[in-house]
PDB file of C-alpha atoms in Angstrom:
ATOM      1  CA  MET A 201      16.227 -46.700 -30.333  1.00 57.00           C
ATOM      2  CA  HIS A 202      15.985 -45.792 -26.650  1.00 64.00           C
ATOM      3  CA  PHE A 203      18.505 -46.895 -24.035  1.00 63.00           C
ATOM      4  CA  SER A 204      17.481 -46.992 -20.413  1.00 70.00           C
ATOM      5  CA  PHE A 205      19.606 -45.889 -17.506  1.00 67.00           C
ATOM      6  CA  TRP A 206      20.538 -49.532 -16.843  1.00 70.00           C
ATOM      7  CA  HIS A 207      21.912 -50.002 -20.354  1.00 65.00           C
ATOM      8  CA  TRP A 208      24.220 -47.032 -19.848  1.00 68.00           C
ATOM      9  CA  ALA A 209      25.180 -48.273 -16.375  1.00 68.00           C
ATOM     10  CA  VAL A 210      26.206 -51.640 -17.802  1.00 71.00           C
ATOM     11  CA  VAL A 211      28.219 -49.965 -20.580  1.00 69.00           C
ATOM     12  CA  LEU A 212      29.919 -47.726 -18.026  1.00 70.00           C
ATOM     13  CA  LEU A 213      30.710 -50.752 -15.869  1.00 70.00           C
ATOM     14  CA  ILE A 214      32.096 -52.795 -18.763  1.00 75.00           C
ATOM     15  CA  VAL A 215      34.187 -49.954 -20.178  1.00 71.00           C
ATOM     16  CA  GLY A 216      34.858 -47.891 -17.078  1.00 74.00           C
ATOM     17  CA  VAL A 217      36.174 -50.550 -14.719  1.00 70.00           C
ATOM     18  CA  PRO A 218      39.069 -51.737 -16.939  1.00 68.00           C
ATOM     19  CA  VAL A 219      39.992 -48.168 -17.842  1.00 66.00           C
ATOM     20  CA  PHE A 220      39.837 -47.143 -14.161  1.00 70.00           C
ATOM     21  CA  PHE A 221      42.189 -49.934 -13.092  1.00 66.00           C
ATOM     22  CA  THR A 222      44.543 -49.187 -15.960  1.00 62.00           C
ATOM     23  CA  VAL A 223      44.719 -45.506 -15.058  1.00 63.00           C
ATOM     24  CA  ARG A 224      44.964 -46.300 -11.358  1.00 65.00           C
ATOM     25  CA  SER A 225      47.922 -48.573 -11.942  1.00 59.00           C
ATOM     26  CA  ALA A 226      49.754 -45.853 -13.850  1.00 56.00           C
ATOM     27  CA  ARG A 227      52.854 -44.631 -12.071  1.00 55.00           C
ATOM     28  CA  ARG A 228      53.742 -40.968 -12.158  1.00 55.00           C
ATOM     29  CA  SER A 229      57.350 -40.350 -13.055  1.00 51.00           C
ATOM     30  CA  SER A 230      59.369 -37.178 -13.007  1.00 56.00           C
ATOM     31  CA  PRO A 231      60.116 -35.571 -16.387  1.00 58.00           C
ATOM     32  CA  GLU A 232      63.840 -36.346 -15.985  1.00 65.00           C
ATOM     33  CA  ALA A 233      63.290 -40.057 -15.342  1.00 73.00           C
ATOM     34  CA  ALA A 234      62.895 -42.623 -18.091  1.00 82.00           C
ATOM     35  CA  PRO A 235      59.233 -43.123 -18.979  1.00 86.00           C
ATOM     36  CA  VAL A 236      57.570 -45.862 -16.973  1.00 87.00           C
ATOM     37  CA  GLY A 237      54.000 -46.937 -16.265  1.00 86.00           C
ATOM     38  CA  PHE A 238      50.819 -46.527 -18.222  1.00 87.00           C
ATOM     39  CA  GLY A 239      51.093 -43.267 -20.076  1.00 88.00           C
ATOM     40  CA  GLY A 240      51.564 -42.038 -23.604  1.00 88.00           C
ATOM     41  CA  TRP A 241      51.016 -44.648 -26.292  1.00 92.00           C
ATOM     42  CA  LEU A 242      51.013 -47.448 -23.730  1.00 92.00           C
ATOM     43  CA  MET A 243      47.855 -45.981 -22.184  1.00 92.00           C
ATOM     44  CA  LEU A 244      46.197 -46.040 -25.606  1.00 93.00           C
ATOM     45  CA  LEU A 245      47.239 -49.671 -26.028  1.00 94.00           C
ATOM     46  CA  ALA A 246      45.888 -50.493 -22.543  1.00 94.00           C
ATOM     47  CA  ILE A 247      42.513 -48.937 -23.365  1.00 93.00           C
ATOM     48  CA  GLY A 248      42.393 -50.847 -26.645  1.00 93.00           C
ATOM     49  CA  GLN A 249      43.298 -54.080 -24.876  1.00 95.00           C
ATOM     50  CA  ALA A 250      40.564 -53.443 -22.299  1.00 94.00           C
ATOM     51  CA  LEU A 251      37.992 -52.934 -25.043  1.00 94.00           C
ATOM     52  CA  ALA A 252      39.143 -55.850 -27.255  1.00 94.00           C
ATOM     53  CA  PRO A 253      36.867 -58.457 -25.622  1.00 95.00           C
ATOM     54  CA  LEU A 254      33.900 -56.169 -26.298  1.00 94.00           C
ATOM     55  CA  ARG A 255      34.732 -56.355 -30.002  1.00 92.00           C
ATOM     56  CA  ILE A 256      34.438 -60.137 -29.868  1.00 94.00           C
ATOM     57  CA  LEU A 257      31.111 -59.836 -28.062  1.00 94.00           C
ATOM     58  CA  SER A 258      29.875 -57.430 -30.742  1.00 93.00           C
ATOM     59  CA  ILE A 259      30.937 -59.891 -33.462  1.00 92.00           C
ATOM     60  CA  ILE A 260      28.959 -62.640 -31.718  1.00 94.00           C
ATOM     61  CA  ALA A 261      25.941 -60.369 -31.228  1.00 93.00           C
ATOM     62  CA  GLY A 262      26.058 -59.300 -34.875  1.00 93.00           C
ATOM     63  CA  SER A 263      26.169 -62.927 -36.004  1.00 93.00           C
ATOM     64  CA  ILE A 264      23.163 -64.183 -34.041  1.00 94.00           C
ATOM     65  CA  GLU A 265      20.844 -63.979 -37.030  1.00 95.00           C
ATOM     66  CA  GLY A 266      23.348 -65.879 -39.178  1.00 92.00           C
ATOM     67  CA  TYR A 267      23.792 -68.464 -36.434  1.00 94.00           C
ATOM     68  CA  GLN A 268      20.038 -69.034 -36.353  1.00 95.00           C
ATOM     69  CA  GLN A 269      20.007 -69.627 -40.120  1.00 94.00           C
ATOM     70  CA  ILE A 270      22.996 -71.995 -39.981  1.00 92.00           C
ATOM     71  CA  LEU A 271      21.389 -74.017 -37.182  1.00 93.00           C
ATOM     72  CA  THR A 272      18.684 -75.134 -39.649  1.00 93.00           C
ATOM     73  CA  VAL A 273      21.303 -76.678 -41.981  1.00 92.00           C
ATOM     74  CA  GLN A 274      22.657 -80.195 -41.479  1.00 93.00           C
ATOM     75  CA  ASN A 275      25.715 -80.013 -39.144  1.00 92.00           C
ATOM     76  CA  GLY A 276      24.968 -76.329 -38.636  1.00 92.00           C
ATOM     77  CA  ALA A 277      25.036 -76.677 -34.860  1.00 94.00           C
ATOM     78  CA  LEU A 278      28.622 -77.945 -35.035  1.00 96.00           C
ATOM     79  CA  VAL A 279      29.626 -74.864 -37.049  1.00 95.00           C
ATOM     80  CA  VAL A 280      27.850 -72.431 -34.711  1.00 96.00           C
ATOM     81  CA  TYR A 281      29.176 -73.987 -31.518  1.00 96.00           C
ATOM     82  CA  GLY A 282      32.638 -74.421 -32.992  1.00 96.00           C
ATOM     83  CA  GLU A 283      32.809 -70.767 -33.985  1.00 96.00           C
ATOM     84  CA  LEU A 284      31.516 -69.696 -30.575  1.00 97.00           C
ATOM     85  CA  VAL A 285      34.191 -71.813 -28.856  1.00 97.00           C
ATOM     86  CA  LEU A 286      36.891 -70.210 -31.031  1.00 97.00           C
ATOM     87  CA  LEU A 287      35.655 -66.665 -30.447  1.00 97.00           C
ATOM     88  CA  ILE A 288      35.050 -67.061 -26.717  1.00 97.00           C
ATOM     89  CA  GLY A 289      38.416 -68.783 -26.305  1.00 97.00           C
ATOM     90  CA  PHE A 290      40.117 -65.890 -28.101  1.00 97.00           C
ATOM     91  CA  MET A 291      38.177 -63.416 -25.967  1.00 97.00           C
ATOM     92  CA  LEU A 292      39.294 -65.162 -22.767  1.00 97.00           C
ATOM     93  CA  PHE A 293      42.889 -65.031 -23.992  1.00 98.00           C
ATOM     94  CA  GLN A 294      42.476 -61.274 -24.567  1.00 97.00           C
ATOM     95  CA  VAL A 295      41.299 -60.933 -20.963  1.00 97.00           C
ATOM     96  CA  ILE A 296      44.350 -62.897 -19.754  1.00 97.00           C
ATOM     97  CA  VAL A 297      46.631 -60.593 -21.746  1.00 97.00           C
ATOM     98  CA  PHE A 298      44.880 -57.544 -20.259  1.00 96.00           C
ATOM     99  CA  ILE A 299      45.284 -58.899 -16.721  1.00 96.00           C
ATOM    100  CA  ALA A 300      48.988 -59.515 -17.377  1.00 96.00           C
ATOM    101  CA  MET A 301      49.230 -55.953 -18.653  1.00 95.00           C
ATOM    102  CA  VAL A 302      47.536 -54.365 -15.651  1.00 94.00           C
ATOM    103  CA  ARG A 303      49.629 -56.472 -13.252  1.00 94.00           C
ATOM    104  CA  ARG A 304      52.755 -55.352 -15.150  1.00 93.00           C
ATOM    105  CA  SER A 305      53.776 -58.959 -15.619  1.00 94.00           C
ATOM    106  CA  HIS A 306      57.014 -59.674 -17.422  1.00 93.00           C
ATOM    107  CA  ARG A 307      54.959 -62.190 -19.440  1.00 95.00           C
ATOM    108  CA  PHE A 308      52.811 -59.444 -21.015  1.00 96.00           C
ATOM    109  CA  LYS A 309      55.030 -58.842 -24.040  1.00 96.00           C
ATOM    110  CA  ARG A 310      55.136 -62.524 -24.947  1.00 97.00           C
ATOM    111  CA  LEU A 311      51.381 -62.945 -24.376  1.00 97.00           C
ATOM    112  CA  PHE A 312      50.649 -59.879 -26.491  1.00 97.00           C
ATOM    113  CA  PHE A 313      52.768 -61.376 -29.283  1.00 97.00           C
ATOM    114  CA  TYR A 314      50.856 -64.668 -29.025  1.00 98.00           C
ATOM    115  CA  GLN A 315      47.578 -62.761 -29.110  1.00 97.00           C
ATOM    116  CA  TRP A 316      48.722 -61.160 -32.351  1.00 97.00           C
ATOM    117  CA  LEU A 317      49.575 -64.562 -33.835  1.00 97.00           C
ATOM    118  CA  ALA A 318      46.187 -65.894 -32.732  1.00 97.00           C
ATOM    119  CA  ILE A 319      44.325 -63.479 -35.029  1.00 97.00           C
ATOM    120  CA  PRO A 320      45.087 -65.359 -38.271  1.00 96.00           C
ATOM    121  CA  VAL A 321      44.991 -68.733 -36.497  1.00 97.00           C
ATOM    122  CA  VAL A 322      41.432 -68.156 -35.251  1.00 96.00           C
ATOM    123  CA  PHE A 323      40.385 -66.876 -38.675  1.00 96.00           C
ATOM    124  CA  ILE A 324      41.909 -69.840 -40.535  1.00 95.00           C
ATOM    125  CA  LEU A 325      40.450 -72.379 -38.075  1.00 96.00           C
ATOM    126  CA  ASP A 326      37.026 -70.741 -38.324  1.00 95.00           C
ATOM    127  CA  THR A 327      37.141 -70.715 -42.130  1.00 95.00           C
ATOM    128  CA  ALA A 328      38.328 -74.337 -42.256  1.00 95.00           C
ATOM    129  CA  LEU A 329      35.644 -75.418 -39.785  1.00 95.00           C
ATOM    130  CA  ILE A 330      32.868 -73.832 -41.819  1.00 94.00           C
ATOM    131  CA  ALA A 331      34.207 -75.125 -45.137  1.00 94.00           C
ATOM    132  CA  MET A 332      34.769 -78.704 -43.953  1.00 94.00           C
ATOM    133  CA  VAL A 333      31.649 -79.196 -41.853  1.00 94.00           C
ATOM    134  CA  LEU A 334      29.248 -77.570 -44.321  1.00 92.00           C
ATOM    135  CA  ASP A 335      31.158 -79.021 -47.307  1.00 92.00           C
ATOM    136  CA  VAL A 336      31.472 -75.704 -49.122  1.00 92.00           C
ATOM    137  CA  PRO A 337      34.565 -74.301 -50.835  1.00 92.00           C
ATOM    138  CA  ALA A 338      36.671 -71.927 -48.758  1.00 90.00           C
ATOM    139  CA  SER A 339      36.280 -69.312 -51.508  1.00 89.00           C
ATOM    140  CA  GLN A 340      32.549 -69.294 -50.803  1.00 91.00           C
ATOM    141  CA  VAL A 341      33.182 -68.873 -47.078  1.00 90.00           C
ATOM    142  CA  LEU A 342      35.523 -65.959 -47.835  1.00 89.00           C
ATOM    143  CA  ALA A 343      33.151 -64.299 -50.318  1.00 89.00           C
ATOM    144  CA  GLY A 344      32.045 -60.751 -49.635  1.00 86.00           C
ATOM    145  CA  GLY A 345      35.289 -59.533 -48.139  1.00 86.00           C
ATOM    146  CA  ALA A 346      35.160 -61.775 -45.070  1.00 88.00           C
ATOM    147  CA  ALA A 347      38.958 -61.708 -44.864  1.00 90.00           C
ATOM    148  CA  VAL A 348      39.292 -57.918 -44.822  1.00 92.00           C
ATOM    149  CA  ALA A 349      38.596 -57.340 -41.107  1.00 91.00           C
ATOM    150  CA  PRO A 350      40.997 -60.058 -39.864  1.00 93.00           C
ATOM    151  CA  ILE A 351      43.742 -58.842 -42.205  1.00 94.00           C
ATOM    152  CA  VAL A 352      43.313 -55.239 -41.062  1.00 94.00           C
ATOM    153  CA  SER A 353      43.260 -56.376 -37.415  1.00 94.00           C
ATOM    154  CA  PHE A 354      46.435 -58.419 -37.952  1.00 95.00           C
ATOM    155  CA  VAL A 355      48.284 -55.515 -39.595  1.00 96.00           C
ATOM    156  CA  LEU A 356      47.217 -52.943 -36.994  1.00 95.00           C
ATOM    157  CA  ALA A 357      47.995 -55.299 -34.109  1.00 95.00           C
ATOM    158  CA  GLY A 358      51.378 -55.915 -35.743  1.00 95.00           C
ATOM    159  CA  VAL A 359      52.148 -52.211 -35.413  1.00 96.00           C
ATOM    160  CA  TRP A 360      51.326 -52.448 -31.704  1.00 96.00           C
ATOM    161  CA  VAL A 361      53.502 -55.558 -31.341  1.00 96.00           C
ATOM    162  CA  ALA A 362      56.404 -53.624 -32.867  1.00 96.00           C
ATOM    163  CA  TYR A 363      55.717 -50.795 -30.405  1.00 96.00           C
ATOM    164  CA  VAL A 364      55.638 -53.212 -27.454  1.00 95.00           C
ATOM    165  CA  TYR A 365      59.038 -54.636 -28.399  1.00 95.00           C
ATOM    166  CA  LYS A 366      60.704 -51.288 -29.239  1.00 95.00           C
ATOM    167  CA  SER A 367      59.274 -48.877 -26.652  1.00 93.00           C
ATOM    168  CA  VAL A 368      61.416 -47.696 -23.763  1.00 92.00           C
ATOM    169  CA  ARG A 369      58.268 -47.102 -21.680  1.00 93.00           C
ATOM    170  CA  VAL A 370      57.115 -50.691 -22.249  1.00 93.00           C
ATOM    171  CA  LYS A 371      60.567 -52.014 -21.415  1.00 93.00           C
ATOM    172  CA  ASN A 372      60.701 -49.974 -18.195  1.00 92.00           C
ATOM    173  CA  THR A 373      57.156 -50.958 -17.229  1.00 91.00           C
ATOM    174  CA  PHE A 374      57.240 -54.704 -17.909  1.00 92.00           C
ATOM    175  CA  ASP A 375      60.911 -55.680 -17.803  1.00 86.00           C
ATOM    176  CA  ALA A 376      61.830 -53.970 -14.516  1.00 60.00           C
ATOM    177  CA  PRO A 377      62.736 -56.185 -11.553  1.00 62.00           C
ATOM    178  CA  ALA A 378      59.746 -56.942  -9.321  1.00 51.00           C
ATOM    179  CA  GLY A 379      61.170 -54.897  -6.446  1.00 46.00           C
ATOM    180  CA  LEU A 380      61.181 -51.714  -8.504  1.00 52.00           C
ATOM    181  CA  LYS A 381      57.575 -51.902  -9.678  1.00 50.00           C
ATOM    182  CA  SER A 382      54.971 -49.916  -7.864  1.00 50.00           C
ATOM    183  CA  ALA A 383      51.492 -51.239  -7.121  1.00 45.00           C
TER     184      ALA A 383
END
């Protein structure tokens, strides 16, 4: 498979711009001062948050063939469009959480927690939608280890949620009064 220059330029734009703004918004602190800004584990979380919407896009791209097959079934269009609405809605919420993170909003921690809770909610709604509209048992929808990826995502994101609520760096970065934050 050959990728042209333009493919790589688009990838660089999609990945590079969020990472650039995250790094740019990092505040340098002296070694004696309490950690603040995007550094350490928080930088890793910021990069992951910037790339999270791309994961949703890759899920959609990987499902196109399946979507085309489901469209031929009665009520298949409702399933396909319903799943797309769920996934795109979740992706937009991930972007909102990332923007709150880069802006160092005091709302980031709460939004990140809600994003974590949305993982099983989106999965359950998607499974219920498919099962009800296509009139198939949920066990058939979940066949083949379909629940593994959401469970792993929920557990790993839970570790990051714990970090966000326990980290001194996160507290200093997002809970500081507005006058003390640097642009």
